[in-house]
mmCIF file of N, CA and C in Angstrom:
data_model
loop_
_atom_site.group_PDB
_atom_site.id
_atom_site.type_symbol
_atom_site.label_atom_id
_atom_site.label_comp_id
_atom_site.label_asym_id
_atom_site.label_seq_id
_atom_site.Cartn_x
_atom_site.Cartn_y
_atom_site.Cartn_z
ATOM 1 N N UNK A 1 -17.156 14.525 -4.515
ATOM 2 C CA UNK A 1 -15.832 14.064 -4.893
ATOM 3 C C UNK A 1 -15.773 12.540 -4.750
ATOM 4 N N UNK A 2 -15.172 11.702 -5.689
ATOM 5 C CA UNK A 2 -15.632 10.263 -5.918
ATOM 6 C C UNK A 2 -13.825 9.675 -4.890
ATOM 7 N N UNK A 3 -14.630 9.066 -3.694
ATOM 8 C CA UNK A 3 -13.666 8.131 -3.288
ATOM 9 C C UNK A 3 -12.928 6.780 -3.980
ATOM 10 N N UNK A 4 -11.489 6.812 -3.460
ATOM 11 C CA UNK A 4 -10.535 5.702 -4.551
ATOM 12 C C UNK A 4 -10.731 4.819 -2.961
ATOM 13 N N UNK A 5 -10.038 3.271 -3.316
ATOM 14 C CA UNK A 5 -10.085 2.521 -2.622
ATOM 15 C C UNK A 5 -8.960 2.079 -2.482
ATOM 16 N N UNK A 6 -8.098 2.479 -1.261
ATOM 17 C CA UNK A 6 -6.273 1.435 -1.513
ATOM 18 C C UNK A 6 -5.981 0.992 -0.346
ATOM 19 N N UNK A 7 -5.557 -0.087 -0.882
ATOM 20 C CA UNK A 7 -5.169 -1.152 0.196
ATOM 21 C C UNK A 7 -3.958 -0.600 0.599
ATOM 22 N N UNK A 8 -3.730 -0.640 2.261
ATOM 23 C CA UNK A 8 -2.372 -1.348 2.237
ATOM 24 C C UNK A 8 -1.722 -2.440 3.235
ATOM 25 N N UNK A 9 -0.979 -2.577 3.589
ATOM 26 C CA UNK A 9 -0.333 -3.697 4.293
ATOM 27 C C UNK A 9 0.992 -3.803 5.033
ATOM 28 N N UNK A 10 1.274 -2.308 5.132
ATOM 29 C CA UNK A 10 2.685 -1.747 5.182
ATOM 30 C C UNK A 10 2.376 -0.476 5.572
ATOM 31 N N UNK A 11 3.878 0.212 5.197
ATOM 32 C CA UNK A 11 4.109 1.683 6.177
ATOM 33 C C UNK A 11 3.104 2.487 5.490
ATOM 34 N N UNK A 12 2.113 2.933 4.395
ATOM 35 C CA UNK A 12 1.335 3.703 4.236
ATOM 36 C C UNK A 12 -0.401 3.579 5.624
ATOM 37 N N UNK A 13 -0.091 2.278 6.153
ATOM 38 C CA UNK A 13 -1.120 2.668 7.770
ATOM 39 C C UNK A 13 -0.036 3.027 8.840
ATOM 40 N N UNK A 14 1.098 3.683 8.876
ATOM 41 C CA UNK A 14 1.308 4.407 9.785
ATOM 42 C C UNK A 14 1.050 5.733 9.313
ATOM 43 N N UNK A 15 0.478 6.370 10.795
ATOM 44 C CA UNK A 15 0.307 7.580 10.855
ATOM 45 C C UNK A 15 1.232 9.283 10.272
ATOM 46 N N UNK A 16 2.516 8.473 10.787
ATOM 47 C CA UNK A 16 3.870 9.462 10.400
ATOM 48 C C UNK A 16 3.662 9.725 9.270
ATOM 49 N N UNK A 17 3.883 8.586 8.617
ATOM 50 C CA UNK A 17 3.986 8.332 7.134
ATOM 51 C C UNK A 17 2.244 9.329 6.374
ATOM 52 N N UNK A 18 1.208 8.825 6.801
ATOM 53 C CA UNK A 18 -0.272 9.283 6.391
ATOM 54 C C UNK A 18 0.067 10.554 6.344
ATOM 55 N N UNK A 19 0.354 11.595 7.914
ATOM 56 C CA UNK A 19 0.498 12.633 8.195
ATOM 57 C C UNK A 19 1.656 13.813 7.082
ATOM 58 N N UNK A 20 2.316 12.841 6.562
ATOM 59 C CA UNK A 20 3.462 13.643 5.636
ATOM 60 C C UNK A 20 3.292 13.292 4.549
ATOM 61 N N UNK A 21 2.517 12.265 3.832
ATOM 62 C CA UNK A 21 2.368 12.391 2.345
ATOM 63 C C UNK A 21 0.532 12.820 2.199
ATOM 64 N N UNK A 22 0.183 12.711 2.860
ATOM 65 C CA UNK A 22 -1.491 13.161 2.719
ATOM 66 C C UNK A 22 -2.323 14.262 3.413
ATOM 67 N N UNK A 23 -0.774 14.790 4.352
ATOM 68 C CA UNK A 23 -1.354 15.920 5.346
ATOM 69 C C UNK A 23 -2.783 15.663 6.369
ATOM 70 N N UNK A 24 -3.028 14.358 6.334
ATOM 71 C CA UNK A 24 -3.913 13.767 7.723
ATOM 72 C C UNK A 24 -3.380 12.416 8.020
ATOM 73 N N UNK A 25 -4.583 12.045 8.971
ATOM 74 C CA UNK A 25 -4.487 10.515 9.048
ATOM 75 C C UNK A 25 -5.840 9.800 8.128
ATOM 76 N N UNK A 26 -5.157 9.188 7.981
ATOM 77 C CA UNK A 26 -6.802 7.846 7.087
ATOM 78 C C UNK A 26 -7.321 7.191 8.600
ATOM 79 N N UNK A 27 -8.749 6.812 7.978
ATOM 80 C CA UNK A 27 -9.545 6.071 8.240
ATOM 81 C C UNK A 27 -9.866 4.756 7.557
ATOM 82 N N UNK A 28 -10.151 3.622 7.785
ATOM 83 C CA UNK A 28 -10.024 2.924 6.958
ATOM 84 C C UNK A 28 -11.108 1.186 7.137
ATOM 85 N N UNK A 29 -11.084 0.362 7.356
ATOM 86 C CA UNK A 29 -11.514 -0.534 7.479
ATOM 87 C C UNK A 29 -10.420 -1.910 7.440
ATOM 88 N N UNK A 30 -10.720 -3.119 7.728
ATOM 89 C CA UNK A 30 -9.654 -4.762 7.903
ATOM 90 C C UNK A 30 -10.503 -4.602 6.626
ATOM 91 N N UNK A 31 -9.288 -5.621 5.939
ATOM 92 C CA UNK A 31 -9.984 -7.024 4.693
ATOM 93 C C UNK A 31 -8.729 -7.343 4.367
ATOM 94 N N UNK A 32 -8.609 -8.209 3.548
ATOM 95 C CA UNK A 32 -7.312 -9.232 2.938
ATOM 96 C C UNK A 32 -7.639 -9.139 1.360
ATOM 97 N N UNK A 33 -6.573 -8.659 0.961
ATOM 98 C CA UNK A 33 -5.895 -8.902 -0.634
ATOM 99 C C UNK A 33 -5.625 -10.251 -0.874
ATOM 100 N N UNK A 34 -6.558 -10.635 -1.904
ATOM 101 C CA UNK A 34 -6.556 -11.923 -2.274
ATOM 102 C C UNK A 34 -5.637 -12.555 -3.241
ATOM 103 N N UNK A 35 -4.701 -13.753 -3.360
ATOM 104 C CA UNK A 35 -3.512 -13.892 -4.353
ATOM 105 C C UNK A 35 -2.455 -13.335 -4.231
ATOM 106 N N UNK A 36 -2.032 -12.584 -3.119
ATOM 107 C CA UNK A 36 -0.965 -12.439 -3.101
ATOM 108 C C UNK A 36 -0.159 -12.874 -0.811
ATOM 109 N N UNK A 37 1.063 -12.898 -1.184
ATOM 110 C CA UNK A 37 1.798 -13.120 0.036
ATOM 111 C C UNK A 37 2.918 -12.010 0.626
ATOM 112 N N UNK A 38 3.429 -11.909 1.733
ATOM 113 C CA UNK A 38 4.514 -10.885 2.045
ATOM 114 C C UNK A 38 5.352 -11.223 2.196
ATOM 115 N N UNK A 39 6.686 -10.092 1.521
ATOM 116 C CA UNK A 39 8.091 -10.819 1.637
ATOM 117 C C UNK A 39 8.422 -9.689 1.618
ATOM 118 N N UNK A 40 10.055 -9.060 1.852
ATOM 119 C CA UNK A 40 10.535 -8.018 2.637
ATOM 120 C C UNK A 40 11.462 -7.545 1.370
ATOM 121 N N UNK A 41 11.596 -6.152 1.187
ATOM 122 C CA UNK A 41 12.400 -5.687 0.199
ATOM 123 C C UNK A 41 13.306 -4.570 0.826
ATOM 124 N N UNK A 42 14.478 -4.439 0.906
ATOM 125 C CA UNK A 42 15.102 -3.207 1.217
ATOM 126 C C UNK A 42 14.786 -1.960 0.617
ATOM 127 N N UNK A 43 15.018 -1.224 1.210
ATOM 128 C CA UNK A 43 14.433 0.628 0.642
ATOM 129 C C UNK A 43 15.820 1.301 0.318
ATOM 130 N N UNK A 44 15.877 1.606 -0.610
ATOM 131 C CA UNK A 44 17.118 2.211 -1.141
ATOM 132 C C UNK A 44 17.325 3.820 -1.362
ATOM 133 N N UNK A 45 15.996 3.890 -1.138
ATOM 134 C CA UNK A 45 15.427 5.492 -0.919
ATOM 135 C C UNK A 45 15.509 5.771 0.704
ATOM 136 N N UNK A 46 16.334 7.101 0.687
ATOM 137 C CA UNK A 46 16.597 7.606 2.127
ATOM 138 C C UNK A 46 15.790 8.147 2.998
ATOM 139 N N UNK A 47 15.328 9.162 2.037
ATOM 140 C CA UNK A 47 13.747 9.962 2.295
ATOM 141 C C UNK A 47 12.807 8.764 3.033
ATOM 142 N N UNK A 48 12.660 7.721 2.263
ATOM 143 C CA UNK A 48 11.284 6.833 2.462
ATOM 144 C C UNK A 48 11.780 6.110 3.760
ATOM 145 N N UNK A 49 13.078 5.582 3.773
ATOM 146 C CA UNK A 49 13.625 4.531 5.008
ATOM 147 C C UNK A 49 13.122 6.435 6.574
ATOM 148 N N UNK A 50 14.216 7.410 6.020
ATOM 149 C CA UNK A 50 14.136 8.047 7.557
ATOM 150 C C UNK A 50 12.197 8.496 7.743
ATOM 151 N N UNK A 51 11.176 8.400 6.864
ATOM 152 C CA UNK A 51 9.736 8.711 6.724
ATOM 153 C C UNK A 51 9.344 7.700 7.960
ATOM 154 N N UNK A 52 10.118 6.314 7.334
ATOM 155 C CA UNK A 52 8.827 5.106 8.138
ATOM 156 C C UNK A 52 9.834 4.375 8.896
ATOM 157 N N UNK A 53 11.314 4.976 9.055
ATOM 158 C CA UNK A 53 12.084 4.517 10.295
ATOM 159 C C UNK A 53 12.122 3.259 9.953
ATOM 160 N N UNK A 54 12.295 2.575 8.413
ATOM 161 C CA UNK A 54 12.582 1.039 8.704
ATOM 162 C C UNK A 54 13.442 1.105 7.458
ATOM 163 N N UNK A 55 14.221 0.481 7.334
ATOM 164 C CA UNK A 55 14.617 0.128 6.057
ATOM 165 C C UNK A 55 14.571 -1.275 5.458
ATOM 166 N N UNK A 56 14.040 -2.183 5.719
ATOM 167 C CA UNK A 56 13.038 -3.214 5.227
ATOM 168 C C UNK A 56 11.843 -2.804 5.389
ATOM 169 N N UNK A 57 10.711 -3.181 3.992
ATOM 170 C CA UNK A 57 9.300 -2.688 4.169
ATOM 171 C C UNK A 57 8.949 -3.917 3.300
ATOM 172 N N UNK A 58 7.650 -4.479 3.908
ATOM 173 C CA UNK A 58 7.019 -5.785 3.298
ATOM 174 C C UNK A 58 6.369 -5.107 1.907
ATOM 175 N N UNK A 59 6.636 -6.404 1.128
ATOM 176 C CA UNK A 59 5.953 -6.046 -0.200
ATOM 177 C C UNK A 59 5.077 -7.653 -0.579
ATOM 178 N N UNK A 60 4.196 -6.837 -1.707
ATOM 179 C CA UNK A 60 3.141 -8.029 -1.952
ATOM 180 C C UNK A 60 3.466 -9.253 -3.200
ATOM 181 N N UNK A 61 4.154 -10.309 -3.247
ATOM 182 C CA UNK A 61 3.962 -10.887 -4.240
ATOM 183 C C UNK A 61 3.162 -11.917 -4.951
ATOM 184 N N UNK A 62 2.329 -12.042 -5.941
ATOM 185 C CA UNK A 62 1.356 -13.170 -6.056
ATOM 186 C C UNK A 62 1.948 -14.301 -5.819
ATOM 187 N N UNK A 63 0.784 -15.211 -5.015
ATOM 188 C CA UNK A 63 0.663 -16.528 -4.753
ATOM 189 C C UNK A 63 -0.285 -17.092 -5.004
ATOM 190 N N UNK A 64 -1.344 -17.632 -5.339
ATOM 191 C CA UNK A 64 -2.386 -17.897 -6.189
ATOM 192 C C UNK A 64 -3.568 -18.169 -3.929
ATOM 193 N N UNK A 65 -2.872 -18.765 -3.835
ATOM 194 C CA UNK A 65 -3.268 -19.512 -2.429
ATOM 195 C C UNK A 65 -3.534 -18.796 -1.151
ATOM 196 N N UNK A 66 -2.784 -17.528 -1.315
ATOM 197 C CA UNK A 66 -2.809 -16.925 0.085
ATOM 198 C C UNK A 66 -3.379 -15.447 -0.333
ATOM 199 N N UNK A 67 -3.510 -14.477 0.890
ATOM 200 C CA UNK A 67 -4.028 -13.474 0.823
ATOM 201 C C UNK A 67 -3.330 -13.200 2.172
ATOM 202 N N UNK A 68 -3.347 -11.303 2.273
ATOM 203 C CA UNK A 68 -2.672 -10.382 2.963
ATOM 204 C C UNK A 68 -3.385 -9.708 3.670
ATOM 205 N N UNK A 69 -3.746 -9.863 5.437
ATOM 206 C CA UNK A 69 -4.195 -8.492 6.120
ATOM 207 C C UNK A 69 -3.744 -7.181 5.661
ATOM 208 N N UNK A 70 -4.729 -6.333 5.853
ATOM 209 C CA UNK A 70 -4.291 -5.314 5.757
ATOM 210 C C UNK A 70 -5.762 -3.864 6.352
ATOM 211 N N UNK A 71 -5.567 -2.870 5.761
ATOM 212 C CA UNK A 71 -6.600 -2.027 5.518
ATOM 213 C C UNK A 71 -7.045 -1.669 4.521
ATOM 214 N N UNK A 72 -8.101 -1.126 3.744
ATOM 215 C CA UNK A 72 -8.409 -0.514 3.044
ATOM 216 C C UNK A 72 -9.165 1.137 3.100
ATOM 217 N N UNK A 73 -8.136 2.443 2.655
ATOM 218 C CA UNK A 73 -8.727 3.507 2.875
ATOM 219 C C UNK A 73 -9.304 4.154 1.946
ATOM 220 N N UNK A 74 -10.182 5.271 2.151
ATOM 221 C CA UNK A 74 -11.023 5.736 1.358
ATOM 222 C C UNK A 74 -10.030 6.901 0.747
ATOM 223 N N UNK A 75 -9.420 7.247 -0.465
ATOM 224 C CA UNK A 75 -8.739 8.662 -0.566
ATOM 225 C C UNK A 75 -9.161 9.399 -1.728
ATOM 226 N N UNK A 76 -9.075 10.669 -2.016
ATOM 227 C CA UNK A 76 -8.822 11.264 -3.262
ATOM 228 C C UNK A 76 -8.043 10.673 -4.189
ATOM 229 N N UNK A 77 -8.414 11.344 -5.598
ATOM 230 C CA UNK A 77 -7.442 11.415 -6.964
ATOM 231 C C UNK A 77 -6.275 11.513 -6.550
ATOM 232 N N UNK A 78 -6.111 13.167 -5.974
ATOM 233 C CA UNK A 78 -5.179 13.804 -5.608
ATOM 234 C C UNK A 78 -4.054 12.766 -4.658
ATOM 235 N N UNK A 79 -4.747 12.284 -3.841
ATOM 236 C CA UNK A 79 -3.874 11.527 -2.828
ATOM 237 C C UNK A 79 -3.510 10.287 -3.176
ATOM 238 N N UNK A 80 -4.668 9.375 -3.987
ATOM 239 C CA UNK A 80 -3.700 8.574 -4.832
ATOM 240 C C UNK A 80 -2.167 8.867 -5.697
ATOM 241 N N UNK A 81 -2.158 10.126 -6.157
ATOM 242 C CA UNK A 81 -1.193 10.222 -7.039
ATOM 243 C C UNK A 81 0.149 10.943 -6.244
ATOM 244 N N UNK A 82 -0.284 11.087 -4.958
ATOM 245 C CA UNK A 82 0.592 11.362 -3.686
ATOM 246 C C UNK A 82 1.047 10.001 -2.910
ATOM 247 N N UNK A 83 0.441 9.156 -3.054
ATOM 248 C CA UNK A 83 0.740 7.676 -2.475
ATOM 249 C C UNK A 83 1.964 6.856 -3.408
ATOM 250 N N UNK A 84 1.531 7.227 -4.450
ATOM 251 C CA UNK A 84 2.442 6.582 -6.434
ATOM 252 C C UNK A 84 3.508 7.633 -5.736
ATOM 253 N N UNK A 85 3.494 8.703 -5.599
ATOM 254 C CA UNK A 85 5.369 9.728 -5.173
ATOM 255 C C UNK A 85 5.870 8.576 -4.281
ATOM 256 N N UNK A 86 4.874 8.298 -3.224
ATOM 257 C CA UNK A 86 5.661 7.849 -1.563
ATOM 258 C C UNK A 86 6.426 6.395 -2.269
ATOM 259 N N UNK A 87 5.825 5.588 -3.275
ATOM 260 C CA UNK A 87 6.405 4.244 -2.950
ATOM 261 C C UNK A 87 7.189 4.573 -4.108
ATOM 262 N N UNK A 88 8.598 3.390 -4.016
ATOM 263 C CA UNK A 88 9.688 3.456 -4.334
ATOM 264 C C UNK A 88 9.611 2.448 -5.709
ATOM 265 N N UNK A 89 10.464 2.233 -6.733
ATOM 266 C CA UNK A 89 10.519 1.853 -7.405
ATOM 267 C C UNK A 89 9.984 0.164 -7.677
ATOM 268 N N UNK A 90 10.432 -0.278 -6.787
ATOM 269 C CA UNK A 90 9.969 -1.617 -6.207
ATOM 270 C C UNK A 90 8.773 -1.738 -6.519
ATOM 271 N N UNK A 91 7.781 -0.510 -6.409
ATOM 272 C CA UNK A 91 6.668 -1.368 -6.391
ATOM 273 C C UNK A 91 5.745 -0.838 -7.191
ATOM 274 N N UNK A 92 4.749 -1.705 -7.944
ATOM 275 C CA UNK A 92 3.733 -1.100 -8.624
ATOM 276 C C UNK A 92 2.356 -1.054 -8.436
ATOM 277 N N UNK A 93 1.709 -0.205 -8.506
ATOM 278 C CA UNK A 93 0.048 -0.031 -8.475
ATOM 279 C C UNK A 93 -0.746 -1.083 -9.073
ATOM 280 N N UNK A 94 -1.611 -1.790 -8.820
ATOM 281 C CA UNK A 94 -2.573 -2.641 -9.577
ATOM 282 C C UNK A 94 -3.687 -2.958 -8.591
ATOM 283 N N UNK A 95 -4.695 -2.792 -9.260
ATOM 284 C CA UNK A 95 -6.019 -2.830 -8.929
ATOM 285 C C UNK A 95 -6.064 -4.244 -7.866
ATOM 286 N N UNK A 96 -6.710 -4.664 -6.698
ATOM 287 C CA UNK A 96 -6.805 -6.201 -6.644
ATOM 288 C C UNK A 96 -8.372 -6.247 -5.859
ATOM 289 N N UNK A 97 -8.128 -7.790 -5.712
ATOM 290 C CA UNK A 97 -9.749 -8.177 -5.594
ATOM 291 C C UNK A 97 -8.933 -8.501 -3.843
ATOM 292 N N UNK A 98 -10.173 -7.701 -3.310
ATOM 293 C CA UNK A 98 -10.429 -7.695 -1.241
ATOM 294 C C UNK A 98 -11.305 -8.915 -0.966
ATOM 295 N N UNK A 99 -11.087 -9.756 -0.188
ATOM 296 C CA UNK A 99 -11.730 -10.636 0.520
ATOM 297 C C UNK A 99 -13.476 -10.114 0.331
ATOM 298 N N UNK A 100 -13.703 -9.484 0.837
ATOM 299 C CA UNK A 100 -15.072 -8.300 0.883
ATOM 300 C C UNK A 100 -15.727 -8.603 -0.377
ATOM 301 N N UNK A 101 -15.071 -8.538 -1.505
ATOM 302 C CA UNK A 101 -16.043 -8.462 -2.541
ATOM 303 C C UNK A 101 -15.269 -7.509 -3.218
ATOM 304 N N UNK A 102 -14.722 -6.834 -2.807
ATOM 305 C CA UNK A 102 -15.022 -4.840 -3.398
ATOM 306 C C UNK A 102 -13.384 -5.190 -4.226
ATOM 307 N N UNK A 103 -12.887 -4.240 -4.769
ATOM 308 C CA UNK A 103 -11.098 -3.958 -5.431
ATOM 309 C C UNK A 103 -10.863 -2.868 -4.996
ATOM 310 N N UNK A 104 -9.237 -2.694 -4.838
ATOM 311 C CA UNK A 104 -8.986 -1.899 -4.294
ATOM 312 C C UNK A 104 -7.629 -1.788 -4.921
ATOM 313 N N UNK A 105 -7.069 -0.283 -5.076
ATOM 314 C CA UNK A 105 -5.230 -0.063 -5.909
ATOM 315 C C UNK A 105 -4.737 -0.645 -4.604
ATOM 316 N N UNK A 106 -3.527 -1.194 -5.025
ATOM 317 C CA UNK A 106 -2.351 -1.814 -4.130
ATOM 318 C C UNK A 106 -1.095 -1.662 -4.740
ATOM 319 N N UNK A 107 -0.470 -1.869 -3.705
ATOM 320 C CA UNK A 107 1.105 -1.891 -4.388
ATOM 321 C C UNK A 107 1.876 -2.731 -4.037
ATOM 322 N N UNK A 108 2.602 -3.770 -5.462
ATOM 323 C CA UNK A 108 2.432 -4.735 -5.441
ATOM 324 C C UNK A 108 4.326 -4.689 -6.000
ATOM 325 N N UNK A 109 4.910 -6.059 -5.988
ATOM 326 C CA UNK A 109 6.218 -6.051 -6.228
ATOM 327 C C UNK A 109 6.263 -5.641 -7.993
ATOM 328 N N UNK A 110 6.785 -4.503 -8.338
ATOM 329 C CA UNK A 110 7.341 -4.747 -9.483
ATOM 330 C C UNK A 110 7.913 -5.886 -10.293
ATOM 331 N N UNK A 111 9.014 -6.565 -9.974
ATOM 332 C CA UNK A 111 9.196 -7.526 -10.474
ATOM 333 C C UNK A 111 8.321 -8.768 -10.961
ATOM 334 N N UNK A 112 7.297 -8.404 -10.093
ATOM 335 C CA UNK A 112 5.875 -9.937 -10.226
ATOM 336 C C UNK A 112 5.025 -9.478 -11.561
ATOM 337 N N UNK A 113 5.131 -8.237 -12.177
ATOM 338 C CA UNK A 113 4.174 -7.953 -13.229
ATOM 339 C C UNK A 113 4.601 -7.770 -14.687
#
């Protein structure tokens, strides 16, 4: 079964959150998303705010200059397209380039694309 690669930088590395949209926890590795910066978006979704207990959640917007800690985990098809349910309108999927070398899906501000 061919592993996907997704970054994140936010509530998809908490556990709660892993444990209820993927039915485990990830494993994962550090690296930084390159070109983009963090800035905070309200969650307007109820489900997602009572999931990750915050209702501000950082989101990624390009900056040509900076880059974003984060993780990168190894997941299924399947769980990619379980990750696309969890995030909220705000934000969209796009491939990006990891410090590392490697790309990885992220989710990135809607509005920036």
């Amino acid at each position: 079964m061919q592993k996907i690669r997704l970054f994140s930088y936010g509530t998809l590395q908490n556990t709660a959150v892993q444990h209820e949209t993927f039915g485990r926890e990830l494993t994962g590795y550090s690296d930084q998303l390159l070109g983009y910066k963090l800035e905070m978006v309200k969650i307007q979704d109820n489900n997602v705010v009572a999931l990750s207990g915050e209702s501000h959640h950082p989101i990624a917007v390009a900056s040509e200059s900076d880059s974003i800690s984060g993780k990168v985990f190894e997941i299924t098809a399947e769980e990619l397209v379980q990750s696309d349910q969890y995030e909220v309108d705000d934000y969209k999927r796009v491939l990006g380039k990891m410090q590392s070398g490697t790309s990885a899906w992220v989710y990135v501000s809607a509005d920036a694309l």
